[in-house]
Coordinates of C-alpha atoms and ligand atoms in Angstrom, one line a residue:
Chain C
M1 CA -20.2 7.2 -9.6
D2 CA -20.8 3.6 -10.4
N3 CA -21.4 2.5 -7.0
K4 CA -24.3 -0.1 -7.6
A5 CA -21.7 -2.2 -9.5
E6 CA -19.3 -2.1 -6.7
N7 CA -21.6 -2.9 -3.9
P8 CA -24.2 -5.6 -3.9
A9 CA -25.8 -3.5 -1.5
I10 CA -28.8 -2.2 -3.4
L11 CA -30.7 -4.5 -1.1
Q12 CA -29.2 -2.8 1.9
K13 CA -30.3 0.7 0.8
Q14 CA -34.0 -0.2 1.2
A15 CA -35.4 1.2 4.5
K16 CA -37.3 -1.9 5.2
P17 CA -36.4 -5.6 4.0
P18 CA -38.1 -6.1 0.5
G19 CA -40.4 -9.0 0.0
K20 CA -39.3 -12.2 -1.7
I21 CA -40.5 -11.3 -5.3
T22 CA -39.0 -7.8 -5.0
R23 CA -35.7 -9.3 -3.7
M24 CA -35.8 -11.7 -6.6
F25 CA -36.1 -9.0 -9.2
L26 CA -33.6 -6.7 -7.5
T27 CA -31.2 -9.8 -7.8
L28 CA -31.9 -10.4 -11.5
Y29 CA -31.2 -6.6 -12.0
D30 CA -27.9 -6.9 -10.1
V31 CA -26.9 -10.0 -12.2
C32 CA -27.7 -8.3 -15.5
Q33 CA -25.7 -5.3 -14.4
F34 CA -22.8 -7.5 -13.7
V35 CA -22.9 -9.3 -17.1
T36 CA -23.3 -5.9 -18.9
R37 CA -20.2 -4.7 -16.9
F38 CA -18.2 -7.8 -18.0
F39 CA -19.2 -6.9 -21.8
K40 CA -18.4 -3.3 -21.3
E41 CA -15.0 -3.7 -19.7
G42 CA -14.0 -7.0 -20.7
F43 CA -12.7 -6.0 -24.2
L44 CA -11.4 -2.6 -23.6
P45 CA -7.7 -2.2 -22.9
P46 CA -5.6 -2.4 -20.7
Y47 CA -5.7 -6.1 -21.0
E48 CA -4.6 -8.2 -18.2
G49 CA -3.1 -10.9 -20.5
K50 CA -0.8 -12.5 -17.9
E51 CA -3.5 -13.0 -15.5
L52 CA -5.8 -14.5 -18.2
M53 CA -3.3 -17.1 -19.2
R54 CA -2.7 -17.9 -15.6
Q55 CA -6.4 -18.5 -15.2
C56 CA -6.8 -20.5 -18.4
Y57 CA -4.0 -22.9 -17.1
D58 CA -5.2 -23.0 -13.7
I59 CA -8.8 -24.0 -14.9
G60 CA -7.5 -26.5 -17.4
Y61 CA -5.1 -28.1 -15.0
R62 CA -7.5 -28.2 -12.2
S63 CA -10.0 -30.2 -14.0
L64 CA -8.0 -32.3 -16.3
A65 CA -7.4 -35.4 -14.1
L66 CA -11.0 -35.8 -13.1
I67 CA -12.2 -35.0 -16.7
S68 CA -10.0 -37.5 -18.2
L69 CA -11.1 -40.4 -15.7
T70 CA -14.7 -39.4 -16.1
G71 CA -14.6 -39.2 -20.0
F72 CA -12.8 -42.4 -20.2
I73 CA -15.2 -44.4 -18.1
T74 CA -18.1 -42.8 -19.9
G75 CA -17.0 -44.1 -23.0
I76 CA -16.5 -47.5 -21.8
V77 CA -19.8 -47.7 -19.9
F78 CA -21.9 -46.0 -22.6
T79 CA -20.6 -48.4 -25.2
K80 CA -21.0 -51.4 -23.0
Q81 CA -24.6 -50.4 -22.1
S82 CA -25.5 -49.6 -25.7
R83 CA -24.3 -52.9 -27.2
P84 CA -27.1 -55.2 -26.1
S85 CA -30.0 -53.0 -27.5
L86 CA -28.2 -52.6 -30.9
A87 CA -27.3 -56.3 -31.0
E88 CA -31.0 -57.0 -30.8
F89 CA -31.3 -55.5 -34.3
G90 CA -27.9 -57.0 -35.4
A91 CA -26.8 -53.4 -35.8
T92 CA -23.6 -53.6 -33.5
S93 CA -21.5 -52.1 -36.4
W94 CA -23.5 -48.8 -35.7
L95 CA -21.9 -48.7 -32.2
P96 CA -18.9 -46.5 -33.2
S97 CA -21.1 -43.8 -34.7
L98 CA -23.8 -44.0 -31.9
V99 CA -21.0 -43.5 -29.4
G100 CA -19.3 -40.7 -31.3
I101 CA -22.6 -38.8 -31.9
A102 CA -23.8 -39.3 -28.1
L103 CA -20.4 -38.1 -26.9
L104 CA -19.9 -35.2 -29.1
R105 CA -23.5 -33.8 -28.9
T106 CA -24.3 -34.2 -25.3
L107 CA -22.1 -36.2 -23.2
A108 CA -18.9 -34.4 -23.5
P109 CA -20.4 -30.8 -23.0
L110 CA -22.4 -31.8 -20.2
L111 CA -19.7 -33.8 -18.5
T112 CA -17.1 -31.3 -18.7
S113 CA -19.2 -28.4 -17.7
L114 CA -20.7 -30.2 -14.8
I115 CA -17.4 -31.3 -13.4
A116 CA -16.0 -27.6 -14.1
A117 CA -19.0 -26.1 -12.4
G118 CA -18.0 -28.3 -9.5
K119 CA -14.3 -27.7 -9.5
V120 CA -13.8 -24.4 -11.2
G121 CA -17.0 -22.7 -10.2
S122 CA -16.5 -23.5 -6.5
S123 CA -12.9 -22.6 -6.3
I124 CA -13.7 -19.1 -8.2
G125 CA -16.6 -18.6 -5.7
A126 CA -14.4 -19.2 -2.8
E127 CA -11.4 -17.5 -3.9
L128 CA -13.1 -14.1 -4.9
G129 CA -15.5 -14.5 -1.7
S130 CA -12.5 -14.5 0.5
M131 CA -11.0 -11.7 -1.2
R132 CA -14.2 -9.7 -0.7
V133 CA -14.5 -10.7 2.9
T134 CA -10.8 -9.7 3.5
E135 CA -11.3 -6.3 2.0
Q136 CA -8.8 -7.2 -0.9
I137 CA -11.3 -6.3 -3.4
D138 CA -11.7 -3.1 -1.7
A139 CA -8.0 -2.6 -1.4
M140 CA -7.7 -2.9 -5.3
E141 CA -10.5 -0.6 -5.6
V142 CA -8.9 2.3 -3.3
S143 CA -5.6 1.9 -5.2
A144 CA -7.2 3.1 -8.3
T145 CA -7.1 -0.1 -10.1
N146 CA -10.1 -2.0 -11.3
P147 CA -10.6 -5.2 -9.4
F148 CA -13.6 -6.2 -11.7
K149 CA -11.1 -6.2 -14.6
F150 CA -8.5 -8.1 -12.9
L151 CA -10.6 -10.6 -11.1
V152 CA -13.6 -10.9 -13.0
T153 CA -13.0 -10.4 -16.4
T154 CA -10.0 -12.7 -16.6
R155 CA -11.8 -15.6 -15.0
V156 CA -15.0 -15.3 -17.1
L157 CA -13.0 -15.2 -20.3
A158 CA -10.8 -18.0 -19.1
S159 CA -13.5 -20.4 -18.4
T160 CA -15.3 -19.4 -21.7
I161 CA -12.1 -20.2 -23.5
T162 CA -11.1 -23.3 -21.7
I163 CA -14.3 -25.3 -21.3
P164 CA -14.8 -25.7 -25.1
I165 CA -11.3 -26.9 -25.3
L166 CA -12.0 -29.4 -22.5
T167 CA -15.2 -30.5 -24.0
F168 CA -13.3 -31.8 -27.3
Y169 CA -10.8 -33.3 -25.1
T170 CA -13.5 -35.2 -23.1
A171 CA -14.9 -36.3 -26.3
M172 CA -11.6 -37.6 -27.4
V173 CA -10.9 -39.4 -24.1
G174 CA -14.3 -40.9 -24.3
M175 CA -13.8 -42.2 -27.8
L176 CA -10.5 -44.0 -26.5
G177 CA -12.7 -45.6 -23.8
A178 CA -15.2 -46.6 -26.3
L179 CA -12.4 -48.0 -28.5
L180 CA -11.1 -50.1 -25.6
N181 CA -14.4 -51.6 -25.1
V182 CA -15.0 -52.4 -28.7
S183 CA -11.8 -53.9 -29.3
L184 CA -12.2 -56.3 -26.5
F185 CA -15.6 -57.4 -27.9
E186 CA -15.4 -56.9 -31.6
D187 CA -13.0 -57.4 -34.4
T188 CA -12.4 -53.8 -35.3
S189 CA -9.2 -51.9 -36.0
A190 CA -8.7 -48.6 -34.3
R191 CA -8.7 -46.9 -37.8
A192 CA -12.0 -48.4 -38.8
F193 CA -13.6 -47.5 -35.5
F194 CA -12.6 -44.0 -35.7
Q195 CA -13.6 -43.7 -39.2
A196 CA -17.0 -45.1 -38.6
S197 CA -17.6 -42.8 -35.6
L198 CA -16.4 -39.6 -37.3
E199 CA -18.3 -40.4 -40.6
Q200 CA -21.7 -39.7 -39.0
I201 CA -20.6 -36.4 -37.1
T202 CA -21.8 -33.2 -39.1
F203 CA -20.4 -29.6 -39.1
L204 CA -23.4 -28.8 -37.2
D205 CA -22.7 -31.2 -34.4
I206 CA -19.3 -29.8 -34.1
T207 CA -20.8 -26.0 -34.2
A208 CA -23.4 -26.9 -31.7
S209 CA -21.3 -28.5 -29.3
T210 CA -18.8 -25.6 -29.5
V211 CA -21.5 -23.0 -29.0
K212 CA -22.8 -24.8 -26.1
A213 CA -19.6 -25.3 -24.4
I214 CA -18.9 -21.7 -24.7
I215 CA -22.1 -20.9 -23.2
F216 CA -21.6 -23.4 -20.5
G217 CA -17.9 -21.9 -20.0
F218 CA -19.3 -18.3 -19.7
T219 CA -22.1 -19.5 -17.2
I220 CA -19.5 -21.0 -14.9
G221 CA -17.3 -18.0 -15.0
I222 CA -20.0 -15.5 -14.4
V223 CA -21.9 -17.3 -11.8
G224 CA -18.7 -18.1 -9.8
C225 CA -17.5 -14.6 -10.0
Y226 CA -21.0 -13.2 -9.2
Q227 CA -21.3 -15.1 -6.1
G228 CA -17.7 -14.6 -5.1
Y229 CA -17.7 -10.9 -5.8
N230 CA -20.8 -10.1 -4.1
S231 CA -20.1 -12.4 -1.2
S232 CA -21.8 -11.3 2.2
K233 CA -19.2 -10.5 4.9
G234 CA -17.9 -13.3 7.2
T235 CA -16.4 -16.6 6.6
E236 CA -19.9 -17.9 6.3
G237 CA -20.0 -15.7 3.1
V238 CA -17.3 -17.5 1.5
G239 CA -18.8 -21.1 2.0
K240 CA -22.0 -19.8 0.7
A241 CA -20.6 -18.2 -2.4
A242 CA -18.6 -21.3 -3.2
N243 CA -21.9 -23.6 -2.6
S244 CA -24.2 -21.4 -4.6
A245 CA -21.7 -21.0 -7.4
V246 CA -21.9 -24.8 -7.9
V247 CA -25.8 -25.2 -7.2
I248 CA -26.8 -22.2 -9.6
G249 CA -24.1 -23.2 -12.3
M250 CA -25.3 -26.6 -12.7
F251 CA -28.9 -25.6 -12.6
L252 CA -28.4 -23.1 -15.2
I253 CA -26.3 -25.5 -17.3
F254 CA -29.3 -28.1 -17.4
I255 CA -31.6 -25.3 -18.4
E256 CA -29.3 -24.1 -21.3
E257 CA -28.8 -27.7 -22.4
V258 CA -32.5 -28.3 -22.7
V259 CA -32.9 -24.9 -24.6
S260 CA -29.9 -25.4 -27.0
V261 CA -31.2 -28.9 -27.8
Q262 CA -34.4 -27.4 -28.9
F263 CA -32.8 -24.6 -30.7
F264 CA -30.3 -26.7 -32.7
G265 CA -33.1 -29.3 -33.1
L266 CA -34.5 -26.6 -35.5
F267 CA -31.6 -27.0 -38.0
R268 CA -31.6 -30.8 -38.0
T269 CA -34.3 -32.1 -40.3
Chain G
M1 CA 0.8 25.1 10.2
D2 CA -0.7 25.5 6.8
Q3 CA -4.4 26.0 7.0
E4 CA -5.3 24.8 3.6
K5 CA -8.1 22.2 3.8
V6 CA -7.5 18.7 2.0
I7 CA -10.6 17.2 3.3
E8 CA -13.9 19.0 4.1
I9 CA -16.9 17.1 5.5
K10 CA -20.1 18.9 6.3
G11 CA -23.3 17.4 7.5
L12 CA -22.6 13.8 6.6
Y13 CA -25.2 11.2 7.4
K14 CA -25.2 7.5 6.5
S15 CA -27.4 4.6 7.8
F16 CA -27.5 1.0 7.0
G17 CA -31.0 -0.1 6.8
T18 CA -32.7 1.5 9.9
Y19 CA -29.5 1.6 11.8
D20 CA -28.0 5.3 11.6
V21 CA -24.2 5.3 11.9
L22 CA -23.1 8.8 11.0
K23 CA -25.6 11.6 12.1
G24 CA -24.2 14.8 11.1
V25 CA -20.5 14.5 11.0
D26 CA -18.4 17.7 10.4
L27 CA -14.7 17.3 10.0
D28 CA -11.9 19.3 8.2
L29 CA -8.3 17.9 7.5
H30 CA -5.8 20.5 7.1
K31 CA -2.6 20.2 4.9
R32 CA 0.2 18.4 6.7
E33 CA -1.5 17.6 9.9
N34 CA -2.1 14.3 11.5
L35 CA -5.7 14.1 12.7
V36 CA -6.6 11.4 15.1
V37 CA -10.1 10.0 15.2
L38 CA -11.1 8.3 18.4
G39 CA -14.2 6.3 18.9
K40 CA -15.6 3.2 20.5
S41 CA -15.9 0.1 18.3
G42 CA -18.8 0.1 15.9
T43 CA -19.3 3.8 15.9
G44 CA -18.6 4.3 12.3
K45 CA -15.0 5.3 12.1
S46 CA -14.3 2.8 9.3
V47 CA -17.6 3.8 7.6
L48 CA -16.3 7.5 7.5
I49 CA -13.1 6.9 5.9
K50 CA -14.7 4.5 3.4
I51 CA -17.0 7.4 2.4
I52 CA -13.9 9.5 1.9
V53 CA -12.3 7.2 -0.6
G54 CA -15.9 6.5 -2.3
L55 CA -16.2 2.8 -1.2
L56 CA -19.4 3.6 0.6
T57 CA -21.6 6.5 -0.8
P58 CA -23.1 8.9 2.0
D59 CA -26.9 9.4 2.3
Q60 CA -26.5 13.0 2.9
G61 CA -23.8 15.8 3.1
A62 CA -21.0 17.1 1.4
V63 CA -17.5 15.3 1.3
K64 CA -14.8 17.3 -0.3
V65 CA -11.5 15.6 -0.9
L66 CA -8.7 17.6 -2.6
G67 CA -11.3 20.1 -3.8
Q68 CA -13.6 17.4 -5.4
M69 CA -16.9 16.2 -4.0
V70 CA -16.4 12.4 -4.0
D71 CA -20.0 11.5 -4.5
K72 CA -20.5 13.7 -7.3
I73 CA -17.6 13.0 -9.7
S74 CA -17.4 10.3 -12.5
Y75 CA -15.9 7.1 -11.8
K76 CA -12.8 8.0 -13.8
E77 CA -12.2 11.1 -11.8
L78 CA -12.8 9.0 -8.8
L79 CA -10.1 6.8 -9.7
A80 CA -7.7 9.8 -10.4
L81 CA -8.7 11.0 -6.9
R82 CA -7.8 7.5 -5.3
L83 CA -4.3 7.9 -6.6
K84 CA -3.8 10.8 -4.3
V85 CA -5.4 9.2 -1.4
G86 CA -3.7 6.1 0.5
F87 CA -5.8 3.7 2.4
S88 CA -4.4 1.4 5.1
F89 CA -6.8 -1.2 6.0
Q90 CA -7.7 -2.3 9.5
N91 CA -6.7 -5.9 8.6
S92 CA -4.0 -4.9 6.1
A93 CA -5.9 -6.6 3.2
L94 CA -2.7 -7.8 1.5
Y95 CA -3.4 -9.8 -1.6
D96 CA -2.7 -13.2 -0.2
S97 CA -2.0 -15.1 -3.4
M98 CA 0.9 -12.7 -4.3
T99 CA 4.2 -12.2 -2.8
V100 CA 5.1 -9.0 -0.9
R101 CA 6.9 -7.7 -4.1
Q102 CA 3.8 -8.5 -6.5
N103 CA 1.6 -6.7 -3.8
L104 CA 3.5 -3.6 -4.0
E105 CA 3.9 -3.7 -7.7
F106 CA 0.2 -4.3 -8.3
P107 CA -1.1 -0.7 -8.0
L108 CA 2.1 0.8 -9.6
V109 CA 2.2 -1.1 -12.8
R110 CA -1.5 -0.6 -13.4
N111 CA -1.2 3.0 -12.9
Q112 CA 1.8 4.0 -14.4
R113 CA 2.3 1.7 -17.4
N114 CA 5.1 3.3 -18.9
L115 CA 7.6 2.5 -16.2
T116 CA 10.5 0.1 -16.9
K117 CA 11.3 -2.9 -14.8
G118 CA 14.0 -1.4 -13.3
E119 CA 12.0 1.8 -12.2
V120 CA 9.4 -0.6 -10.9
N121 CA 11.9 -2.5 -8.6
Q122 CA 13.5 0.7 -7.5
A123 CA 10.0 2.0 -6.4
V124 CA 9.2 -1.1 -4.5
E125 CA 12.5 -1.2 -2.8
R126 CA 12.2 2.4 -1.7
V127 CA 8.9 2.1 -0.1
L128 CA 9.8 -1.1 1.5
D129 CA 12.8 0.3 2.6
A130 CA 10.9 3.1 4.2
V131 CA 8.9 0.8 6.1
G132 CA 11.8 -1.3 7.2
L133 CA 11.0 -4.5 5.6
L134 CA 13.2 -4.9 2.6
Q135 CA 14.2 -8.5 3.8
T136 CA 10.6 -9.7 3.2
I137 CA 10.3 -8.7 -0.4
N138 CA 9.9 -12.4 -1.7
Q139 CA 7.8 -13.7 1.2
M140 CA 4.1 -14.3 1.0
P141 CA 1.6 -12.3 3.3
S142 CA 0.8 -15.5 5.3
E143 CA 4.5 -15.8 6.3
L144 CA 4.4 -12.3 7.9
S145 CA 3.7 -11.2 11.4
G146 CA 0.7 -8.9 12.2
G147 CA 2.9 -5.8 12.5
Q148 CA 4.8 -6.7 9.3
R149 CA 1.6 -7.1 7.4
K150 CA 0.4 -3.7 8.7
R151 CA 3.7 -2.1 7.3
V152 CA 3.6 -3.8 4.1
G153 CA -0.1 -2.5 3.5
I154 CA 1.3 0.9 4.5
A155 CA 4.1 0.6 1.9
R156 CA 1.5 -0.6 -0.7
T157 CA -0.4 2.7 -0.3
L158 CA 2.8 4.8 -0.1
I159 CA 4.1 3.5 -3.7
L160 CA 1.5 5.8 -5.3
Q161 CA 2.8 8.7 -3.4
P162 CA -0.3 9.8 -1.9
E163 CA -1.1 13.4 -0.5
V164 CA -3.4 12.1 1.9
M165 CA -3.1 9.0 4.2
L166 CA -6.1 7.2 5.9
Y167 CA -5.0 4.8 8.6
D168 CA -7.7 2.4 9.8
E169 CA -6.6 1.3 13.3
P170 CA -3.0 1.0 12.5
T171 CA -2.1 -0.4 15.9
A172 CA -5.1 -2.6 16.7
G173 CA -4.2 -5.9 17.8
L174 CA -0.4 -5.2 18.1
D175 CA 1.9 -5.5 21.1
P176 CA 2.9 -2.2 22.8
I177 CA 6.5 -2.2 21.2
T178 CA 5.1 -2.8 17.7
C179 CA 2.7 0.0 18.5
L180 CA 5.6 2.3 19.0
E181 CA 7.2 1.3 15.9
I182 CA 4.0 1.9 13.8
N183 CA 3.5 5.2 15.7
N184 CA 7.1 6.3 14.5
L185 CA 6.4 5.0 11.1
I186 CA 3.4 7.1 10.8
N187 CA 5.3 10.3 11.9
E188 CA 8.1 9.1 9.5
V189 CA 5.7 8.8 6.6
Q190 CA 4.4 12.2 7.1
E191 CA 7.8 14.0 7.4
R192 CA 9.3 12.0 4.5
F193 CA 6.3 12.0 2.0
H194 CA 4.7 15.3 3.1
T195 CA 1.3 13.7 3.7
S196 CA -1.8 14.8 5.6
S197 CA -3.3 12.0 7.5
I198 CA -6.5 10.9 9.3
V199 CA -5.4 8.1 11.8
I200 CA -8.2 6.1 13.3
T201 CA -7.6 4.4 16.6
H202 CA -8.6 3.7 20.1
D203 CA -5.3 3.7 21.4
L204 CA -4.6 6.9 23.2
T205 CA -0.7 6.3 23.3
C206 CA -0.9 6.3 19.6
A207 CA -3.3 9.3 19.4
K208 CA -0.8 11.2 21.6
A209 CA 2.2 10.1 19.8
V210 CA 0.9 11.1 16.3
G211 CA -1.9 13.3 16.6
N212 CA -1.5 17.1 16.0
R213 CA -5.3 17.3 16.6
V214 CA -7.9 14.8 17.9
A215 CA -11.5 14.4 17.2
M216 CA -13.7 12.0 18.9
L217 CA -16.6 10.3 17.4
L218 CA -19.7 10.1 19.9
D219 CA -23.1 8.9 18.8
G220 CA -22.3 9.6 15.1
K221 CA -20.9 13.1 15.5
F222 CA -17.7 14.7 16.2
E223 CA -18.7 16.5 19.4
R224 CA -15.1 16.9 20.7
Q225 CA -12.4 18.1 18.5
G226 CA -9.2 19.8 19.5
T227 CA -5.7 19.2 21.1
F228 CA -5.4 16.1 23.1
D229 CA -5.8 18.0 26.4
E230 CA -8.8 19.8 25.3
V231 CA -10.6 16.7 24.3
F232 CA -9.9 14.8 27.4
N233 CA -10.4 17.7 29.8
T234 CA -14.1 16.9 30.5
D235 CA -16.4 15.2 32.8
D236 CA -18.4 13.7 30.0
E237 CA -19.1 10.2 30.9
R238 CA -18.7 8.9 27.2
V239 CA -15.1 10.3 27.2
K240 CA -13.7 9.4 30.5
P241 CA -13.7 5.8 30.3
F242 CA -11.3 6.1 27.3
Y243 CA -8.9 8.0 29.2
E244 CA -9.1 6.0 32.3
Y245 CA -8.7 2.8 30.5
N246 CA -5.6 3.9 28.8
F247 CA -3.6 5.8 31.4
I248 CA -4.9 4.8 34.8
Q249 CA -5.7 1.1 34.6
Ligands
ADP1 N1 -21.4 -2.4 4.4 C1 -22.2 -2.4 5.6 N2 -23.5 -2.8 5.7 C2 -24.1 -2.8 6.7 N3 -23.7 -2.3 7.9 C3 -22.6 -1.8 8.0 C4 -21.7 -1.9 6.9 N4 -20.6 -1.3 7.1 C5 -20.6 -1.0 8.5 N5 -21.8 -1.3 9.0 C6 -22.2 -1.1 10.4 O1 -21.8 0.3 10.7 C7 -21.6 0.2 12.1 C8 -20.2 0.9 12.2 O2 -19.1 0.2 11.6 P1 -17.5 0.6 11.6 O3 -17.4 1.7 10.8 O4 -16.8 -0.5 10.9 O5 -17.1 0.7 13.0 P2 -15.7 1.3 13.6 O6 -15.8 2.4 14.2 O7 -15.4 0.1 14.7 O8 -14.7 1.1 12.5 C9 -21.6 -1.2 12.5 O9 -22.4 -1.4 13.4 C10 -21.5 -2.0 11.3 O10 -22.5 -3.0 11.5
MG2 MG1 -13.3 -0.1 12.0

């Protein structure tokens, strides 16, 4: 029987409490198993299509307002702050393409996934955590259904699908913010602004951002689900699950950002 | 009574860390009987039935349910076995983001994929009617009382038509009248769905009302098993307080 995957309890099986290092490796092993299980079960029928749609809608809806606001303001502020430096070289005409590239390559994916890590990650962690604590996950288990499939797979897939979409949405809203700022200070038409900013964007930029956003989305989903699904008993466990979903999620997103910048840098010459 | 055994447990040990909870449990459940398991809080009653459905794995010992060793079979076989074993949780464990109807549909549509919408509705209404709560069908679990939640939890397990029912403290935290109703329900379920059941409780009124046989968990073992009077006709200092609390007060 596949009990290690059901119970986070490989730690509890030890006669005496393991040391810090051992514990870290055991957790790592546990996480790997969790991820493997996602790939093993995520793509096998029967599918939970309805639940997946509900989760996608939920994740998108939950972060939309905040993302719109942040994206728009970032667009304005970034443009405003970049203008003086460019003006020094008499190069304010580069402003649109600078903003476009900065938003698409880095700002949009990072902003979106950090906000989602806060909003989505914590709510996944808390929701699954409280289901674990109140034995709802066990109840699914004993009624011969697969809670992993219904709860984890759908949420991870949903955030992996939704975050890239939200990322491009953020980039777009950010461009609108930039346009607002530019049109206040310069004599450019909206059409010319978008033309200038899109001109410099390459296929590689779009690919890199999409891949990054997919990775970030997957990370947010998997971390939130892992923390919630393996939450310890008691109400305290729920809070801890939500909290560590956010902290670990954000931490991993930054690491992944650094690595992917290095990686995609190899293709830019 | 039919003497065929649906659950056979031999030499079961289970510990958490250094804390030994079950220390050599032997227990049989015969077909069509209601076995009451009594014991102080924290003696491992819930652990025992969680082992029976494979939510926890035993450290040692043989647990045979409907002829299969729960800790030796594959996950797929375990799922098939769980279809035949209903588990009613101590805290009901209703899915609180779903309505009562969705709670009941959840296990059914996932296990019998070829049912039509009409058949699903019919099955849901049938079990909900059996527990007397048809009027709550569109309510959320948070709108139900403790007793109603217990009943819905029981209905949710009945919908898969199990052969064995495991009730974890079905009357805990309920008022005496609701307790009586739940006791009647347990007996009714046995009559109507021909189940064999293990009922965990520390409520002797419940034990007397539903139990054909009583087993008492003391220090990780079933030292006393038999009819209600056999178990309580003793001077054992660990058993007497139970009886005195419930009936003498
Ligand atoms: N998953 C678990 N991890 C660690 N300890 C546990 C676990 N489940 C139960 N226990 C311990 O086992 C003992 C028996 O628990 P339980 O079976 O719930 O008691 P009860 O007889 O009241 O139902 C308790 O002391 C509890 O702390
Ligand atoms: Mg218990």
